[in-house]
Coordinates of C-alpha atoms and ligand atoms in Angstrom, one line a residue:
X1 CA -72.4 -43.6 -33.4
X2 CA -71.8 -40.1 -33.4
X3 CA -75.0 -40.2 -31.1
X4 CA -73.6 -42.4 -28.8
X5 CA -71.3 -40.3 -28.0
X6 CA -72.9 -37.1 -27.6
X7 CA -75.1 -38.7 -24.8
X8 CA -72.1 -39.7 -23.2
X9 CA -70.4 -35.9 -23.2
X10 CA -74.0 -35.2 -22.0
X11 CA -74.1 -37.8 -19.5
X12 CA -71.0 -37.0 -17.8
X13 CA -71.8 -32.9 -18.1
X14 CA -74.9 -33.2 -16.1
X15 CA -72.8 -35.7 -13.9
X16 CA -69.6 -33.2 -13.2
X17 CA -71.9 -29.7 -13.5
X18 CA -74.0 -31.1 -10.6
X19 CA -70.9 -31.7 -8.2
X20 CA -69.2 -28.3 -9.2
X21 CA -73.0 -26.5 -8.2
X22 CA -72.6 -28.5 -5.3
X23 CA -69.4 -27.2 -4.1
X24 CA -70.2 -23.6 -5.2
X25 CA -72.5 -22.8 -2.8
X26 CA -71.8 -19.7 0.2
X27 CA -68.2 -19.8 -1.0
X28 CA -66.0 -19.0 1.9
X29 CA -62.5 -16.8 0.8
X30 CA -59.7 -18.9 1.9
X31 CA -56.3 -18.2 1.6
X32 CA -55.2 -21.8 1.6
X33 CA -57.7 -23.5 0.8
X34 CA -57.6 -25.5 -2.6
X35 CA -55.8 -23.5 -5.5
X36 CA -58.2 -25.2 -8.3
X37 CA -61.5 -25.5 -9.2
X38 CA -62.3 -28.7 -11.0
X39 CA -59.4 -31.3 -12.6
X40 CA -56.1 -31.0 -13.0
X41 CA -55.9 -32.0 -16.7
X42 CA -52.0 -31.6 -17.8
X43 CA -50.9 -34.9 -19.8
X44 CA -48.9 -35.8 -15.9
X45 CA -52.6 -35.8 -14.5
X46 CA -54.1 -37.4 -17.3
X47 CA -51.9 -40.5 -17.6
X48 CA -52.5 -41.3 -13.4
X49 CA -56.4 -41.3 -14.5
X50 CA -55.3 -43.8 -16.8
X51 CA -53.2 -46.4 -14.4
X52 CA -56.0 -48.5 -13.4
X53 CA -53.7 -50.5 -11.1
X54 CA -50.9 -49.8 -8.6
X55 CA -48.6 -51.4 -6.1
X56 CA -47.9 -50.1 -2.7
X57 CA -44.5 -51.0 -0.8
X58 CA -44.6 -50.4 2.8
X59 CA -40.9 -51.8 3.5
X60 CA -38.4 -50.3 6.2
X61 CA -37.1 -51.9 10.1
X62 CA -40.4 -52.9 10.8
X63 CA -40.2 -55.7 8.3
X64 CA -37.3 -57.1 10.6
X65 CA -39.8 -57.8 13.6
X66 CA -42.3 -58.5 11.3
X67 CA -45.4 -58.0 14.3
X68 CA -43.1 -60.4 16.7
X69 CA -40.8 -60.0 19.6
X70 CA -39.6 -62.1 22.3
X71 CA -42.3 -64.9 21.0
X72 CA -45.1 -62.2 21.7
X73 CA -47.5 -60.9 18.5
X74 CA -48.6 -57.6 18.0
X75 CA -52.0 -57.8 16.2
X76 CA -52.2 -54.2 15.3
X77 CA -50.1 -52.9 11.8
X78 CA -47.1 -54.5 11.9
X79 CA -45.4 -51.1 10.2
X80 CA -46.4 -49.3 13.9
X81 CA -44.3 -52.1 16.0
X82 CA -42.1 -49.4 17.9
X83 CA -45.7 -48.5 19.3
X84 CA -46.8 -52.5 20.5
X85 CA -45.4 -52.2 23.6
X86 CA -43.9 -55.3 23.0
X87 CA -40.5 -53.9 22.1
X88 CA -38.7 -50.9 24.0
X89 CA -38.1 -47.7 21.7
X90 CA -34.5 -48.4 22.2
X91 CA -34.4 -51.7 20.9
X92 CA -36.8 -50.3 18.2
X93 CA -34.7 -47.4 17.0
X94 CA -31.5 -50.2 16.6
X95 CA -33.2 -52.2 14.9
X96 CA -32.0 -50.3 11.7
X97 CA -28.1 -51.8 12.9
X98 CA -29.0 -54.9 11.1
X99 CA -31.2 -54.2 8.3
X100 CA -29.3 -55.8 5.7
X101 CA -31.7 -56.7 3.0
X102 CA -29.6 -59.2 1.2
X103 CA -31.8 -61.4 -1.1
X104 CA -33.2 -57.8 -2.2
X105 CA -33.7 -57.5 -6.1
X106 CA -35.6 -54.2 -7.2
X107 CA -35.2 -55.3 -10.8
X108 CA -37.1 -58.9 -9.5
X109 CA -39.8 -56.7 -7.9
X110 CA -40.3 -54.3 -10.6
X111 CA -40.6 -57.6 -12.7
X112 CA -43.0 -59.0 -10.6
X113 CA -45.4 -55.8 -10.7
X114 CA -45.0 -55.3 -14.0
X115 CA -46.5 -59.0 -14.7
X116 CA -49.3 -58.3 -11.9
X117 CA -50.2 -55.6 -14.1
X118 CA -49.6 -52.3 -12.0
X119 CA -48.8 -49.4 -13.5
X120 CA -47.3 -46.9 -11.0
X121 CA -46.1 -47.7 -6.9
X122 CA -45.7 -46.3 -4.8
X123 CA -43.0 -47.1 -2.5
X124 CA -42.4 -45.1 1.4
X125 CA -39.2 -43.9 2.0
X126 CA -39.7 -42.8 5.2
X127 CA -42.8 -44.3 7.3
X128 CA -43.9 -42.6 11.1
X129 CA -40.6 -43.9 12.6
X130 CA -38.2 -41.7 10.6
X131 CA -36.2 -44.3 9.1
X132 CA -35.1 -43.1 5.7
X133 CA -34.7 -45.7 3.0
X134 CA -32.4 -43.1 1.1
X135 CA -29.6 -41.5 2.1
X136 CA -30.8 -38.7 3.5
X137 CA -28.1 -35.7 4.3
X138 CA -30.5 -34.4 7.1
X139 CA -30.3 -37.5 9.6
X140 CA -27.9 -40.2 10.2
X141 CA -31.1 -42.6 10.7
X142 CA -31.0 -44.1 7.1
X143 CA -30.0 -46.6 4.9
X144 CA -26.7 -45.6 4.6
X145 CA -26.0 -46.5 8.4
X146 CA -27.4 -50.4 8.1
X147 CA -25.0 -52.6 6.9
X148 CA -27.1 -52.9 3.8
X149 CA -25.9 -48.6 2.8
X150 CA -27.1 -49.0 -0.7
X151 CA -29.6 -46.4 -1.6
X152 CA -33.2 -48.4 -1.8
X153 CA -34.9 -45.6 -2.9
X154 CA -32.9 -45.4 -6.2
X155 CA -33.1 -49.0 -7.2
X156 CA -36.3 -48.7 -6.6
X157 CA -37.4 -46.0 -9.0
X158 CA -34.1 -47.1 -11.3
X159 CA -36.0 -50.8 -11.8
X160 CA -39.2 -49.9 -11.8
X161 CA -38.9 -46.9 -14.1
X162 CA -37.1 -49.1 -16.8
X163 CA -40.0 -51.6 -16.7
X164 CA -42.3 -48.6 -17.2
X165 CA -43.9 -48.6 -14.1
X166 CA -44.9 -45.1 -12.5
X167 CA -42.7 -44.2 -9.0
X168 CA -44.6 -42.2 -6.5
X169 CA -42.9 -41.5 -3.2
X170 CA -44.6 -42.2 0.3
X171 CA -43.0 -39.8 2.9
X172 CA -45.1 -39.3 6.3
X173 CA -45.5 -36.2 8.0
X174 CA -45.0 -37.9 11.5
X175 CA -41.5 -38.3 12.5
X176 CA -40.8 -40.0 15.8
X177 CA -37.3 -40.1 15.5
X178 CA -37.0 -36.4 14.9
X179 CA -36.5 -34.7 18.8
X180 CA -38.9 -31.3 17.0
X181 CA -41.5 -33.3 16.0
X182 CA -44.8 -32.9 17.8
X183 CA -48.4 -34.1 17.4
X184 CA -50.8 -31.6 19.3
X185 CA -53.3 -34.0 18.8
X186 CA -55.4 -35.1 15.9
X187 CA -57.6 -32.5 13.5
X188 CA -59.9 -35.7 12.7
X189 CA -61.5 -35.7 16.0
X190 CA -64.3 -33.8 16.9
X191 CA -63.6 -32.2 19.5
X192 CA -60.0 -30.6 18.6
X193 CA -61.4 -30.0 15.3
X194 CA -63.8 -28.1 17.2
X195 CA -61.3 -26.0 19.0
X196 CA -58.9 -25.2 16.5
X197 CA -61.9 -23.9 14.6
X198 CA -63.5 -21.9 17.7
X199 CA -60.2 -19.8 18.7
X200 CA -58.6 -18.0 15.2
X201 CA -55.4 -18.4 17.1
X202 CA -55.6 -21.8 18.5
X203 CA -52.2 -23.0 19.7
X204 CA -51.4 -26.4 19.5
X205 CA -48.3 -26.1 21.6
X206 CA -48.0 -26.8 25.4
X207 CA -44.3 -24.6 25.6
X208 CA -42.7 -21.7 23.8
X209 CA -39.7 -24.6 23.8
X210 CA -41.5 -26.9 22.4
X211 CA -43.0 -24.3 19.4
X212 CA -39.3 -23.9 18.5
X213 CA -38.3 -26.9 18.4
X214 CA -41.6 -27.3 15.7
X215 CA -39.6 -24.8 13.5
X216 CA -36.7 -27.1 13.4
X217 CA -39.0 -29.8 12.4
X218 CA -40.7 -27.9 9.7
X219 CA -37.1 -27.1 8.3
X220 CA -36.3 -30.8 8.5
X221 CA -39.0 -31.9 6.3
X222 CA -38.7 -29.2 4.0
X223 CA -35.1 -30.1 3.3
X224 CA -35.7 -34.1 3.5
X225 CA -38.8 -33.4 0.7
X226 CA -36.3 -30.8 -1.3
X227 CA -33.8 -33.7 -1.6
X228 CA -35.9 -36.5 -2.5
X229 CA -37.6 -34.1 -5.4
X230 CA -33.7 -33.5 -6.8
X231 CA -32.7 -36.6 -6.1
X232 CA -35.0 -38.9 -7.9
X233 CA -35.9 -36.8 -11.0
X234 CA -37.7 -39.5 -13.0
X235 CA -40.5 -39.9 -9.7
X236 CA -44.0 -38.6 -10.6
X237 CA -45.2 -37.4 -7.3
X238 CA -45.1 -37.9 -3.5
X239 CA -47.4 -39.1 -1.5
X240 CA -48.0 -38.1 2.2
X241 CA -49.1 -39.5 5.0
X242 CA -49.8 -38.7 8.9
X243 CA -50.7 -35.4 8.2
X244 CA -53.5 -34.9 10.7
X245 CA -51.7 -34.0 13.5
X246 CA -52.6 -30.5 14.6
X247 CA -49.5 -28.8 14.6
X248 CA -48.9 -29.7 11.1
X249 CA -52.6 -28.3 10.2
X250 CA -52.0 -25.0 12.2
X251 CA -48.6 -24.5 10.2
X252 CA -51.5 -24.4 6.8
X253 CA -49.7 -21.4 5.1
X254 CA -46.4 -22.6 5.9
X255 CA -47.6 -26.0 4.0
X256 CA -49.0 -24.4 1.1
X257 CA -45.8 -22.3 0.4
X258 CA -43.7 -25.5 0.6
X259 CA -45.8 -27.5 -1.9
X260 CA -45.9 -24.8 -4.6
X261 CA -41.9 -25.1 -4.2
X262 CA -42.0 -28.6 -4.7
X263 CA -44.3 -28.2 -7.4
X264 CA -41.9 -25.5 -8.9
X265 CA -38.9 -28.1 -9.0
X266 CA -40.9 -30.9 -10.7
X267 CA -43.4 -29.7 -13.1
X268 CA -45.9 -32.0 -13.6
X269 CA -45.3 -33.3 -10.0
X270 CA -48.7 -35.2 -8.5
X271 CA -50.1 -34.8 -4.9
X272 CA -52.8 -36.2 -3.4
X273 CA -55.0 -34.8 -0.8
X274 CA -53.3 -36.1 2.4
X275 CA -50.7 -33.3 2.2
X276 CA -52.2 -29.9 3.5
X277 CA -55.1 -28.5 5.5
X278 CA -57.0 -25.3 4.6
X279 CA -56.3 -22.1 7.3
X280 CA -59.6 -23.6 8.7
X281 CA -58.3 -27.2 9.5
X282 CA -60.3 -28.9 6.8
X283 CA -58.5 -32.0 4.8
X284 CA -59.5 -33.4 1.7
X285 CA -61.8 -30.7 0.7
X286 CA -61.5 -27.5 1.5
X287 CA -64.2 -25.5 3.7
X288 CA -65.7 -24.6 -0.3
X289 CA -66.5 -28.3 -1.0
X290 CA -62.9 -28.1 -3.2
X291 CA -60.5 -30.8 -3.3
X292 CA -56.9 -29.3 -2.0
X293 CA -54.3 -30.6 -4.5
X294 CA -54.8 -33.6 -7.7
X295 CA -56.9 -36.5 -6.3
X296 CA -58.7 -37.7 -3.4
X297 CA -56.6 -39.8 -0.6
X298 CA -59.7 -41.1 1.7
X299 CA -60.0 -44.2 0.4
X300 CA -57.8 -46.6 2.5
X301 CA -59.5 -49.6 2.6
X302 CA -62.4 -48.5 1.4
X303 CA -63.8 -47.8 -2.0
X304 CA -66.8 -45.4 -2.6
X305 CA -70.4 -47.1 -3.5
X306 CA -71.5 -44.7 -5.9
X307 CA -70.1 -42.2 -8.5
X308 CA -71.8 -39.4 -6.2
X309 CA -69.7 -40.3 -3.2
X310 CA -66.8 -39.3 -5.1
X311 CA -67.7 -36.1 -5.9
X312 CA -66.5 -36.1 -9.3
X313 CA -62.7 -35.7 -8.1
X314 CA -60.0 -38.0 -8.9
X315 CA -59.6 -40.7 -6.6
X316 CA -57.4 -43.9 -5.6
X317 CA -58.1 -46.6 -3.0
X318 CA -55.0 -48.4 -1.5
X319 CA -55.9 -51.5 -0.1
X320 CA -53.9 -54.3 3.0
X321 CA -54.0 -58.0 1.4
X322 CA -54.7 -59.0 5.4
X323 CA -56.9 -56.6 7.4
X324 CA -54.7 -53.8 8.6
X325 CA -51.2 -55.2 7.4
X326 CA -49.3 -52.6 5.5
X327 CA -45.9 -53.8 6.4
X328 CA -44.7 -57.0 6.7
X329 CA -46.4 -59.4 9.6
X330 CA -45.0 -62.6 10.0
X331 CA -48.5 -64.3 10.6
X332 CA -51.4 -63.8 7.8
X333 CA -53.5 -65.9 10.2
X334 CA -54.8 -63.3 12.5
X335 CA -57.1 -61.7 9.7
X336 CA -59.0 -62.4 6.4
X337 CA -56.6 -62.5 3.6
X338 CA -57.9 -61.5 0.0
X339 CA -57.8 -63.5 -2.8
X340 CA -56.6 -62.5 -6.0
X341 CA -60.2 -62.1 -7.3
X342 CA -61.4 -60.2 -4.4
X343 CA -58.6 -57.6 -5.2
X344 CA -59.8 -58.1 -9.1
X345 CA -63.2 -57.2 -8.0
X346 CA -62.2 -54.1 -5.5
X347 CA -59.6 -53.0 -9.0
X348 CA -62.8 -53.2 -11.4
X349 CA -65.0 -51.6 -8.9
X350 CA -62.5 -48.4 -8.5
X351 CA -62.3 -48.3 -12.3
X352 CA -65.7 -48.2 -12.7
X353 CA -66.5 -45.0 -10.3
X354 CA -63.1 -43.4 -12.6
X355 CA -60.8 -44.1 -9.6
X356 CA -57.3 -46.5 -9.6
X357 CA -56.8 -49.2 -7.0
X358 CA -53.5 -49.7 -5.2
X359 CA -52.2 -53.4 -3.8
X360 CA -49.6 -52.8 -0.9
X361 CA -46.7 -55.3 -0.3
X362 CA -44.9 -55.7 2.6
X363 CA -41.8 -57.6 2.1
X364 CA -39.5 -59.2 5.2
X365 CA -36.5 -57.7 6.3
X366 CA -34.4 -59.7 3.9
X367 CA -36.0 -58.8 1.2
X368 CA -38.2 -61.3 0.3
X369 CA -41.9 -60.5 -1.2
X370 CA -43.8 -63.3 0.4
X371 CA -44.8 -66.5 -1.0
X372 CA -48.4 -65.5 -0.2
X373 CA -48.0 -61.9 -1.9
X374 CA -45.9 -63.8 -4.9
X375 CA -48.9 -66.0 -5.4
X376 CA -51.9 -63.2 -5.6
X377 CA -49.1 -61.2 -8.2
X378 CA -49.7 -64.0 -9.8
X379 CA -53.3 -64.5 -9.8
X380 CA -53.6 -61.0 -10.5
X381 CA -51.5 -61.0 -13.3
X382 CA -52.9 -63.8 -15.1
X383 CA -56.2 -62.6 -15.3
X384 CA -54.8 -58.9 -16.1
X385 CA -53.0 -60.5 -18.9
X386 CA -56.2 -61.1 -20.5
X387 CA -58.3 -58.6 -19.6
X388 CA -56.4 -55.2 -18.9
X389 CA -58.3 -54.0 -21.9
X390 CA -61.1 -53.3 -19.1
X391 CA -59.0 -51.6 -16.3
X392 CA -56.5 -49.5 -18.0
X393 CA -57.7 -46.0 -19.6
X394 CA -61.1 -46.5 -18.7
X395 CA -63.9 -44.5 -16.8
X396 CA -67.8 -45.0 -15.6
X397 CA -69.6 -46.3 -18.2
X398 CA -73.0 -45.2 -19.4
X399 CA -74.5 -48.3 -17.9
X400 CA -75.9 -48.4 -14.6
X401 CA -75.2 -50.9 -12.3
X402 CA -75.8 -54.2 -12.1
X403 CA -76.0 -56.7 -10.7
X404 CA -73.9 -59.3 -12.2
X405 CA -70.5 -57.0 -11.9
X406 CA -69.2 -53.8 -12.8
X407 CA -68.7 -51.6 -16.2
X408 CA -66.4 -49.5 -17.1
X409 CA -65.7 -47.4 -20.7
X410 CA -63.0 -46.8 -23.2
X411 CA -64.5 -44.7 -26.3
X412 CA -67.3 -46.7 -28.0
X413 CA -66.6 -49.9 -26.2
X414 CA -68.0 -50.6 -22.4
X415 CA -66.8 -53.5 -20.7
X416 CA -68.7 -55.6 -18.5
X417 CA -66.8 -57.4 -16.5
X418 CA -69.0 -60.5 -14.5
X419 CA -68.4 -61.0 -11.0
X420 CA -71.9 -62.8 -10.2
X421 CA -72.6 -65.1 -12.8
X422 CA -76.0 -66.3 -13.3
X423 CA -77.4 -69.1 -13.2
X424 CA -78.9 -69.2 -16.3
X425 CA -75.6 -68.4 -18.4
X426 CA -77.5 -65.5 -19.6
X427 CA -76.0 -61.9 -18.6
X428 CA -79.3 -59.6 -18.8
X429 CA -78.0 -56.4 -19.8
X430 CA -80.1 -53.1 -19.1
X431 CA -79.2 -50.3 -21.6
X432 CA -79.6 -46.6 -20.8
X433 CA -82.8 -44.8 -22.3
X434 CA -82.7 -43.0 -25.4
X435 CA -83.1 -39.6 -24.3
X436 CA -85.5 -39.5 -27.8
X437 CA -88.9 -41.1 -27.9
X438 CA -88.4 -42.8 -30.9
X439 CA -84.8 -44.1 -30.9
X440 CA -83.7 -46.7 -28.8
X441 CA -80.1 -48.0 -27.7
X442 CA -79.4 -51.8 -29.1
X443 CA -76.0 -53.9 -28.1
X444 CA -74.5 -53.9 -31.5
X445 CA -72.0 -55.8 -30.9
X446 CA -71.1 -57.8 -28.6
X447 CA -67.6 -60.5 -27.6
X448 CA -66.0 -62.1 -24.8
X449 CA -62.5 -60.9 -24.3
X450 CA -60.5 -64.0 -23.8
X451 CA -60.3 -65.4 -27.0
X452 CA -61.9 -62.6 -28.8
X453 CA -65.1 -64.7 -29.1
X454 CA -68.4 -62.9 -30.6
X455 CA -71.4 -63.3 -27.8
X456 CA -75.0 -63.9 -28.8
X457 CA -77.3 -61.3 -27.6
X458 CA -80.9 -62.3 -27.2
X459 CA -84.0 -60.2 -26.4
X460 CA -84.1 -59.6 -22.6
X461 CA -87.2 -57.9 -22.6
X462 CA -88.5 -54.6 -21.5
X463 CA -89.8 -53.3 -17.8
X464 CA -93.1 -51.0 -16.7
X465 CA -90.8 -47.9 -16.8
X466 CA -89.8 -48.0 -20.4
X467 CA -85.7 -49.3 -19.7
X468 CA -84.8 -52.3 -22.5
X469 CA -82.6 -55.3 -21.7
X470 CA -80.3 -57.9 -23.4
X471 CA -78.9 -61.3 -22.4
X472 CA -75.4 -62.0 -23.7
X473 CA -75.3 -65.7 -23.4
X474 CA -72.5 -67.2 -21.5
X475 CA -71.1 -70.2 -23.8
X476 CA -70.1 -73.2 -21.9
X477 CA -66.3 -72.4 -22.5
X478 CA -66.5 -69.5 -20.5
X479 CA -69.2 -70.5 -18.2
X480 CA -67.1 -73.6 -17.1
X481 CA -64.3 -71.4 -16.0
X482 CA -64.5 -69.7 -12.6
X483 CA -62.8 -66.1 -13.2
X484 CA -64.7 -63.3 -13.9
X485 CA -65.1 -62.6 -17.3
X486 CA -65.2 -59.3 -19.4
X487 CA -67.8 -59.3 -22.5
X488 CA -67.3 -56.2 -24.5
X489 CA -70.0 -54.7 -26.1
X490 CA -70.6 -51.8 -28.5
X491 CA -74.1 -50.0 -28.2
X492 CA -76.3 -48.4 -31.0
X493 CA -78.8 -46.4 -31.0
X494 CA -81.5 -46.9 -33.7
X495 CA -84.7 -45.9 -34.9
X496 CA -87.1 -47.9 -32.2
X497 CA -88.9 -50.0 -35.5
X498 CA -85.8 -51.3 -37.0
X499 CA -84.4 -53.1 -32.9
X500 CA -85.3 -56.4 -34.2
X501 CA -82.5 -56.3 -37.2
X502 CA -79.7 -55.6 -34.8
X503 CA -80.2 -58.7 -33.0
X504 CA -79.3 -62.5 -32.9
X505 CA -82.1 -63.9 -31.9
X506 CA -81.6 -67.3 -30.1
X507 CA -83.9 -70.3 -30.3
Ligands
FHN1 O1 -50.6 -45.2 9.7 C1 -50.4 -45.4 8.3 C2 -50.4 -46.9 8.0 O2 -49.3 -47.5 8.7 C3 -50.2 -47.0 6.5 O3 -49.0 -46.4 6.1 C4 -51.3 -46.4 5.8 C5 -51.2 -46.4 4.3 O4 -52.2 -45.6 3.7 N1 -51.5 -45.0 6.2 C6 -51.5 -44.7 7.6 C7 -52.8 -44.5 8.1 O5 -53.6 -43.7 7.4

C-alpha cells in the first residue's frame, strides 16, 4: 500500500512542480505583487481546504424590494435594485427605515446549514449599496437605524459559530452611499487595463476634489474593516468584493499595507484573491503567474474543467440557485433554477479539482429563507447525510476522469461518486498505469456508501494503450434509486501474474 501512496506524492509533485515552472518564468520584481510563492499551509488554511461545502448569504434592503417596484420587475440581480431604474435612489436609500426583519432566527438558519451540510458562510455585511448589517461607528447607514437595531452580523457568527460552522465576512469595496467613493472605471476591461498599464502614473481621477475626497474613502474602509476584524473575533476571514474599480487598483500599495494590518490583528485570518491588485493592475495572479493572497476568487458561477485551469492554487466557486440571483428576487420564474442534484454535482465536481463549492441564499426582507431555498437545504442535506464522506477532506484523486461522474480522495480511499449511470448497472472503472512494467493497480476493495454495502468488481478489460478497467456492479437496490451514488474503492497494486486473485469474478 505503501506504493500506493508513493505514486500519489509523485503524482501530485509532477502535478504542482509543473504549475510553479509555469509561473517562474521572466519573473517581473513587484513590490505588490503576491507575498507567497505556493500554498498557504498554516492549520487556518488547511481546514478551509477541508470544507468541501459552504453557504453564501447575500441579505440586506434589497431583500425588501425583492427585484419589484411599483408592479414593475427588474430581471437583472435583485441585490443591484438601487441600479434598475425602477426605483429612485432616494426611495432606495430609505428603504433601510423599514427593514425590520422580524421572523429572523440566525440560530434557525445556522440549523438549517448545518443539516445541508456546509461547513463555513459566508455572510455580506455590507453589499455595493453601503448598507451595513452591523453597527458600524463610521456611518449612520446601518442596522442600528432600522427599526430592527439588533446587530445581524453578530447573531450571525454567534449561531453559526456554535453549530460549528466557519463565518467568513463579505464586505465590498464599492460603496455608493459613501459621498468619497469613486469608480474611475473598471481594470477588467481592455482598454483601461491598457492605459493604466501604458502611463506609470495613470490617474484615475477627473478632479484634485474628487482625489481627496478618495482619501476619505480609503480611511472609511480602513476603519469599517478595522472594526469588523475586532468586533467579530471568532470570524475566519473576509471576503471582498467590487474591487475592480480603478481607483481602488491605483491605490495597490495603499491596499497591500492595509491587509497585512488586518492580517496582523487576526492571525490566521483568510483572504481570497478579490482584495488587491499588484502595482501593475493585475488581479488574481500577479504579473509573475502568483496568486495575490490564500485562494483563487474567479469562480462565480463557474467551475474550472480541468485540474490545469486551476493552476494548482486554492480555489472556491460560489454559485446563484437562479441565474444571476444573489439576493432575494421575489420571482424564480425568470431563470433556470438548480436542483438540489445539480448543485450536488457542481459540489462534487469542485471537490474533485481540490476546490470548495459555495450555495448563496437570499432571504426576504422579513427574514424568511425561502420555501424553494428550504427545500434544496433539504435535498442537499439528505444526500450529504450519507455521503459527506466523499466531499469533506478530500482532493483530486489519482483517477482520471470519467465518464460516469467525478472522484475525489481521502488517504487510501477514492470515491467515486456516479452522476451518469449506465445502462448496464456496471460502473467500468479505468485505473491509473503502474508506473512499473510488471505491477499493475487492482480495485481491492470495493463498497457502496449508503449502507456500507461491499460491491462486486468484475474484469472490465484492457485497451490498445496498455490502461486496465473494472466494472463495479450496480445492485438493484442502488440502481433503483435515482441519486447519485458514491462507491468507495481502495486500489492495489500487485505483481501483474497474481491480478486474477484480487478479483470477484462475476458469472
Ligand atoms: O456584484 C456582485 C454580485 O451582486 C454578488 O455579490 C456577487 C457574489 O460573488 N459578486 C459581485 C459580482 O462579482
Amino acid at each position: 500500500m505503501k506504493k500506493n501512496l508513493l505514486i500519489t506524492t509523485l503524482l501530485c509533485f509532477f502535478m504542482f512542480s509543473g504549475f510553479a515552472q509555469e509561473r517562474n518564468k521572466e519573473r517581473i520584481a513587484l513590490k505588490h505583487g503576491a507575498h507567497r510563492e505556493g500554498k498557504r499551509n498554516d492549520a487556518a488554511m488547511q481546514k478551509w481546504r477541508e470544507y468541501g461545502l459552504g453557504q453564501f448569504i447575500h441579505w440586506g434592503v434589497y431583500a425588501i424590494p425583492g427585484g419589484q417596484w411599483n408592479g414593475k420587475t427588474t430581471t437583472y440581480a435583485a441585490e443591484w435594485f438601487r441600479t434598475s431604474g425602477l426605483i429612485t435612489h432616494e426611495e432606495y436609500d430609505n428603504l433601510y427605515k423599514q427593514f425590520n426583519p422580524v421572523n429572523f432566527d440566525a440560530k434557525e438558519w445556522a440549523k438549517q446549514a448545518k443539516e445541508m451540510g456546509a461547513r463555513y458562510m459566508i455572510f455580506t455585511t455590507k453589499h455595493h449599496d453601503g448598507f451595513c448589517m452591523w453597527p458600524s461607528k463610521y456611518t449612520d447607514y446601518t442596522i442600528a437605524n432600522t427599526p430592527y437595531k439588533k446587530d445581524i452580523v453578530k447573531e450571525l457568527v454567534d449561531a453559526y459559530t456554535a453549530e460549528g460552522i466557519d463565518v467568513y465576512l463579505y464586505f465590498s469595496i464599492i460603496d455608493w452611499s459613501h459621498p468619497g467613493y469613486y469608480s474611475g472605471g473598471n481594470i477588467n476591461s481592455p482598454k483601461i487595463k491598457e492605459t493604466f498599464q501604458s502611463g506609470g502614473d495613470y490617474n484615475p481621477f477627473e478632479t484634485e476634489e474628487q482625489e481627496e475626497r478618495y482619501e476619505d474613502f480609503k480611511s472609511f474602509t480602513r476603519n469599517q474593516l478595522l472594526e469588523l476584524v475586532d468586533n467579530y473575533p471568532a470570524m475566519k476571514g473576509l471576503w471582498f468584493d467590487g474591487s475592480w474599480d480603478v481607483a481602488w487598483v491605483k491605490n495597490a500599495a495603499w491596499v497591500d499595507t492595509l491587509g497585512m494590518e488586518l492580517r496582523a490583528k487576526h492571525p490566521g485570518l483568510i483572504i481570497g484573491s478579490r482584495f488587491r491588485s499588484d502595482e501593475l493592475g493585475n488581479r488574481h495572479v500577479d504579473a509573475n503567474g502568483d496568486l495575490i493572497d490564500d485562494y483563487d476568487q474567479r469562480y462565480e458561477r463557474s467551475l474550472p474543467s480541468t485540474l490545469e485551469d486551476t493552476k494548482g492554487f486554492d480555489w472556491d466557486c460560489v454559485m446563484t440557485i437562479p441565474e444571476n440571483q444573489w439576493g432575494y428576487h421575489r420571482d424564480w420564474s425568470l431563470s433556470y433554477v438548480k436542483t438540489p442534484y445539480d448543485l450536488i454535482e457542481m459540489t462534487v465536481k469542485a471537490n474533485s479539482l481540490n476546490g470548495n463549492f459555495v450555495i448563496n441564499f437570499g432571504p426576504d426582507g422579513e427574514g424568511n429563507i425561502r420555501t424553494e431555498e428550504t427545500k434544496i437545504a433539504k435535498g442537499v442535506g439528505e444526500w450529504m447525510d450519507v455521503n459527506r464522506e466523499a466531499v469533506y477532506g478530500v482532493h483530486n484523486s489519482v483517477l482520471e476522469k470519467q465518464d460516469w461522474g467525478y472522484s475525489t480522495q481521502k488517504g487510501e480511499s477514492i470515491y467515486l461518486t456516479v452522476f451518469n449511470k449506465p445502462m448496464n448497472d456496471r460502473v467500468r472503472v479505468k485505473v491509473p498505469r503502474s508506473k512499473t512494467k510488471d505491477m499493475i493497480f487492482v480495485i481491492e476493495h470495493a463498497e457502496f456508501i449508503s449502507g456500507k454495502q461491499e460491491a462486486i468488481v468484475a474484469d472490465g478489460g484492457r485497451d490498445k494503450y496498455g490502461s486496465y478497467y473494472y466494472d463495479i456492479v450496480i445492485p438493484r437496490k442502488v440502481s433503483n434509486k435515482k441519486e447519485p451514488f458514491v462507491i468507495k474503492i481502495k486500489l492495489k497494486e500487485v505483481d501483474r501474474g497474481s491480478k486474477a486473485d484480487y478479483q470477484k469474478a462475476i458469472t
